[in-house]
GROMACS .gro file of C-alpha atoms in nm:
model
  173
    1MET     CA    1  18.012  -8.508  -2.867
    2THR     CA    2  18.103  -8.633  -3.209
    3GLY     CA    3  18.291  -8.926  -3.345
    4THR     CA    4  18.350  -9.271  -3.208
    5ILE     CA    5  18.304  -9.188  -2.839
    6ALA     CA    6  17.967  -9.026  -2.909
    7PHE     CA    7  17.867  -9.333  -3.106
    8ILE     CA    8  17.958  -9.558  -2.810
    9VAL     CA    9  17.773  -9.333  -2.563
   10LYS     CA   10  17.460  -9.333  -2.783
   11GLY     CA   11  17.465  -9.711  -2.788
   12GLY     CA   12  17.428  -9.733  -2.413
   13PRO     CA   13  17.620  -9.933  -2.156
   14LEU     CA   14  17.605 -10.258  -2.350
   15VAL     CA   15  17.821 -10.114  -2.628
   16ALA     CA   16  18.098 -10.074  -2.370
   17VAL     CA   17  18.056 -10.441  -2.280
   18LEU     CA   18  18.075 -10.535  -2.649
   19LEU     CA   19  18.385 -10.319  -2.687
   20ILE     CA   20  18.555 -10.497  -2.397
   21LEU     CA   21  18.459 -10.837  -2.540
   22SER     CA   22  18.600 -10.730  -2.877
   23ILE     CA   23  18.931 -10.629  -2.720
   24ILE     CA   24  18.954 -10.962  -2.537
   25SER     CA   25  18.868 -11.146  -2.858
   26VAL     CA   26  19.134 -10.965  -3.061
   27SER     CA   27  19.395 -11.034  -2.793
   28VAL     CA   28  19.307 -11.406  -2.797
   29VAL     CA   29  19.332 -11.412  -3.177
   30ILE     CA   30  19.678 -11.254  -3.161
   31GLU     CA   31  19.786 -11.500  -2.890
   32ARG     CA   32  19.655 -11.797  -3.090
   33TYR     CA   33  19.832 -11.672  -3.404
   34TRP     CA   34  20.158 -11.652  -3.212
   35VAL     CA   35  20.113 -12.000  -3.062
   36MET     CA   36  20.034 -12.152  -3.404
   37ARG     CA   37  20.334 -11.982  -3.558
   38VAL     CA   38  20.567 -12.111  -3.287
   39ALA     CA   39  20.403 -12.456  -3.292
   40SER     CA   40  20.484 -12.509  -3.657
   41GLY     CA   41  20.854 -12.513  -3.575
   42ARG     CA   42  21.157 -12.358  -3.734
   43VAL     CA   43  21.130 -12.524  -4.076
   44ARG     CA   44  20.821 -12.586  -4.289
   45PHE     CA   45  20.672 -12.930  -4.238
   46SER     CA   46  20.733 -13.042  -4.598
   47ARG     CA   47  21.106 -12.965  -4.569
   48PHE     CA   48  21.127 -13.120  -4.224
   49TYR     CA   49  20.951 -13.435  -4.345
   50LYS     CA   50  21.177 -13.465  -4.651
   51ARG     CA   51  21.492 -13.437  -4.439
   52LEU     CA   52  21.344 -13.675  -4.183
   53GLU     CA   53  21.258 -13.929  -4.451
   54ASP     CA   54  21.609 -13.913  -4.599
   55LEU     CA   55  21.770 -13.965  -4.257
   56MET     CA   56  21.532 -14.250  -4.169
   57LYS     CA   57  21.616 -14.430  -4.495
   58LYS     CA   58  21.984 -14.406  -4.400
   59GLY     CA   59  21.901 -14.539  -4.053
   60ASP     CA   60  22.079 -14.247  -3.885
   61ILE     CA   61  21.882 -14.221  -3.559
   62VAL     CA   62  22.132 -13.976  -3.406
   63ALA     CA   63  22.083 -13.734  -3.697
   64VAL     CA   64  21.704 -13.782  -3.676
   65GLU     CA   65  21.715 -13.696  -3.306
   66LYS     CA   66  21.927 -13.388  -3.377
   67LEU     CA   67  21.687 -13.279  -3.653
   68ALA     CA   68  21.388 -13.319  -3.419
   69LYS     CA   69  21.555 -13.108  -3.149
   70GLU     CA   70  21.644 -12.837  -3.401
   71GLN     CA   71  21.292 -12.829  -3.543
   72LYS     CA   72  21.129 -12.733  -3.212
   73GLY     CA   73  20.750 -12.702  -3.240
   74ILE     CA   74  20.497 -12.982  -3.254
   75TYR     CA   75  20.659 -13.197  -3.520
   76GLY     CA   76  20.994 -13.190  -3.344
   77ARG     CA   77  20.843 -13.278  -3.005
   78VAL     CA   78  20.639 -13.565  -3.149
   79MET     CA   79  20.947 -13.698  -3.327
   80GLU     CA   80  21.153 -13.665  -3.007
   81ALA     CA   81  20.890 -13.865  -2.816
   82LEU     CA   82  20.901 -14.137  -3.082
   83ILE     CA   83  21.281 -14.150  -3.077
   84ASN     CA   84  21.289 -14.168  -2.697
   85ARG     CA   85  21.039 -14.453  -2.701
   86TYR     CA   86  21.235 -14.632  -2.974
   87LYS     CA   87  21.555 -14.599  -2.772
   88MET     CA   88  21.379 -14.722  -2.460
   89LEU     CA   89  21.261 -15.035  -2.643
   90GLY     CA   90  21.612 -15.089  -2.775
   91GLY     CA   91  21.505 -15.304  -3.069
   92LYS     CA   92  21.406 -15.591  -2.838
   93VAL     CA   93  21.061 -15.636  -2.988
   94ASP     CA   94  20.928 -15.750  -3.322
   95LEU     CA   95  20.830 -15.501  -3.593
   96PHE     CA   96  20.453 -15.523  -3.534
   97THR     CA   97  20.485 -15.464  -3.160
   98LEU     CA   98  20.725 -15.177  -3.229
   99LYS     CA   99  20.484 -15.023  -3.479
  100ASP     CA  100  20.191 -15.044  -3.234
  101ASP     CA  101  20.399 -14.908  -2.947
  102LEU     CA  102  20.531 -14.615  -3.151
  103ASN     CA  103  20.182 -14.543  -3.281
  104GLU     CA  104  20.052 -14.530  -2.924
  105THR     CA  105  20.341 -14.303  -2.823
  106MET     CA  106  20.267 -14.072  -3.115
  107ASN     CA  107  19.897 -14.056  -3.026
  108GLU     CA  108  19.980 -13.971  -2.664
  109GLN     CA  109  20.218 -13.694  -2.767
  110MET     CA  110  19.968 -13.558  -3.021
  111ALA     CA  111  19.703 -13.543  -2.749
  112ILE     CA  112  19.938 -13.334  -2.536
  113GLU     CA  113  20.019 -13.107  -2.829
  114SER     CA  114  19.655 -13.062  -2.930
  115SER     CA  115  19.558 -12.955  -2.581
  116LEU     CA  116  19.820 -12.681  -2.606
  117LEU     CA  117  19.688 -12.573  -2.945
  118GLU     CA  118  19.324 -12.570  -2.834
  119ARG     CA  119  19.385 -12.360  -2.523
  120ASN     CA  120  19.174 -12.039  -2.512
  121LEU     CA  121  18.943 -12.155  -2.790
  122ILE     CA  122  18.666 -12.193  -2.533
  123VAL     CA  123  18.714 -11.823  -2.455
  124MET     CA  124  18.652 -11.739  -2.821
  125ALA     CA  125  18.342 -11.957  -2.836
  126THR     CA  126  18.205 -11.803  -2.517
  127ILE     CA  127  18.272 -11.448  -2.636
  128GLY     CA  128  18.098 -11.529  -2.965
  129SER     CA  129  17.787 -11.644  -2.780
  130ILE     CA  130  17.789 -11.365  -2.524
  131SER     CA  131  17.845 -11.092  -2.784
  132THR     CA  132  17.545 -11.201  -2.988
  133MET     CA  133  17.319 -11.207  -2.684
  134THR     CA  134  17.456 -10.874  -2.557
  135GLY     CA  135  17.388 -10.708  -2.893
  136LEU     CA  136  17.036 -10.846  -2.895
  137LEU     CA  137  16.983 -10.725  -2.538
  138GLY     CA  138  17.097 -10.376  -2.641
  139THR     CA  139  16.845 -10.374  -2.925
  140VAL     CA  140  16.565 -10.485  -2.693
  141ILE     CA  141  16.656 -10.219  -2.434
  142GLY     CA  142  16.656  -9.953  -2.706
  143MET     CA  143  16.313 -10.062  -2.827
  144ILE     CA  144  16.181 -10.063  -2.470
  145ARG     CA  145  16.299  -9.702  -2.436
  146CYS     CA  146  16.116  -9.619  -2.760
  147PHE     CA  147  15.790  -9.758  -2.634
  148ALA     CA  148  15.842  -9.593  -2.295
  149ALA     CA  149  15.884  -9.259  -2.474
  150LEU     CA  150  15.562  -9.316  -2.667
  151SER     CA  151  15.373  -9.394  -2.349
  152LEU     CA  152  15.473  -9.075  -2.168
  153VAL     CA  153  15.153  -8.908  -2.056
  154GLY     CA  154  15.167  -8.532  -2.041
  155ALA     CA  155  15.486  -8.509  -2.240
  156THR     CA  156  15.502  -8.263  -2.521
  157ALA     CA  157  15.529  -8.394  -2.872
  158ALA     CA  158  15.884  -8.261  -2.896
  159THR     CA  159  15.994  -8.441  -2.578
  160ALA     CA  160  15.828  -8.767  -2.678
  161SER     CA  161  15.980  -8.760  -3.027
  162GLN     CA  162  16.321  -8.678  -2.881
  163GLN     CA  163  16.296  -8.976  -2.641
  164LEU     CA  164  16.176  -9.193  -2.929
  165ALA     CA  165  16.477  -9.091  -3.138
  166VAL     CA  166  16.717  -9.169  -2.851
  167GLY     CA  167  16.563  -9.516  -2.805
  168ILE     CA  168  16.577  -9.594  -3.176
  169ALA     CA  169  16.938  -9.475  -3.196
  170GLU     CA  170  17.033  -9.701  -2.905
  171ALA     CA  171  16.855  -9.996  -3.062
  172LEU     CA  172  17.032  -9.944  -3.394
  173VAL     CA  173  17.379  -9.905  -3.245
   0.00000   0.00000   0.00000
């Protein structure tokens, strides 16, 4: 055997485990990239914020609400939550109470959004830890095979050196 498959076979069974963990890791990275891309919304934040600021200065809440719905993504959903809370209060409270209430609403919505963004990150952290330990275990197993080959009693020098080479190759892969 030659090529990549031979390389994997020489590495022993733990290389297959590392390969599976790598595939899972790459799929999580792709999924996270997609989620982050969708989460940012339809328009860049700087443009969204500029349009939002202009509409807020005009006091056009209906246009702000429309802009938030069009934006989609995190910024749009947070803005929608703030608008809904503002409408619910109906201007019946003083400015300081309104500010505190809207700040609390924003923090609640941001907590919801961050939990969506942080999903599957624990998988990446776990794979990072497991992969390191699995690689180290493969090296140890390869070295054990080396020493086992050296300790063969009655083996010819050619057989012992061949077993030693196999163990070293496994440890290095």
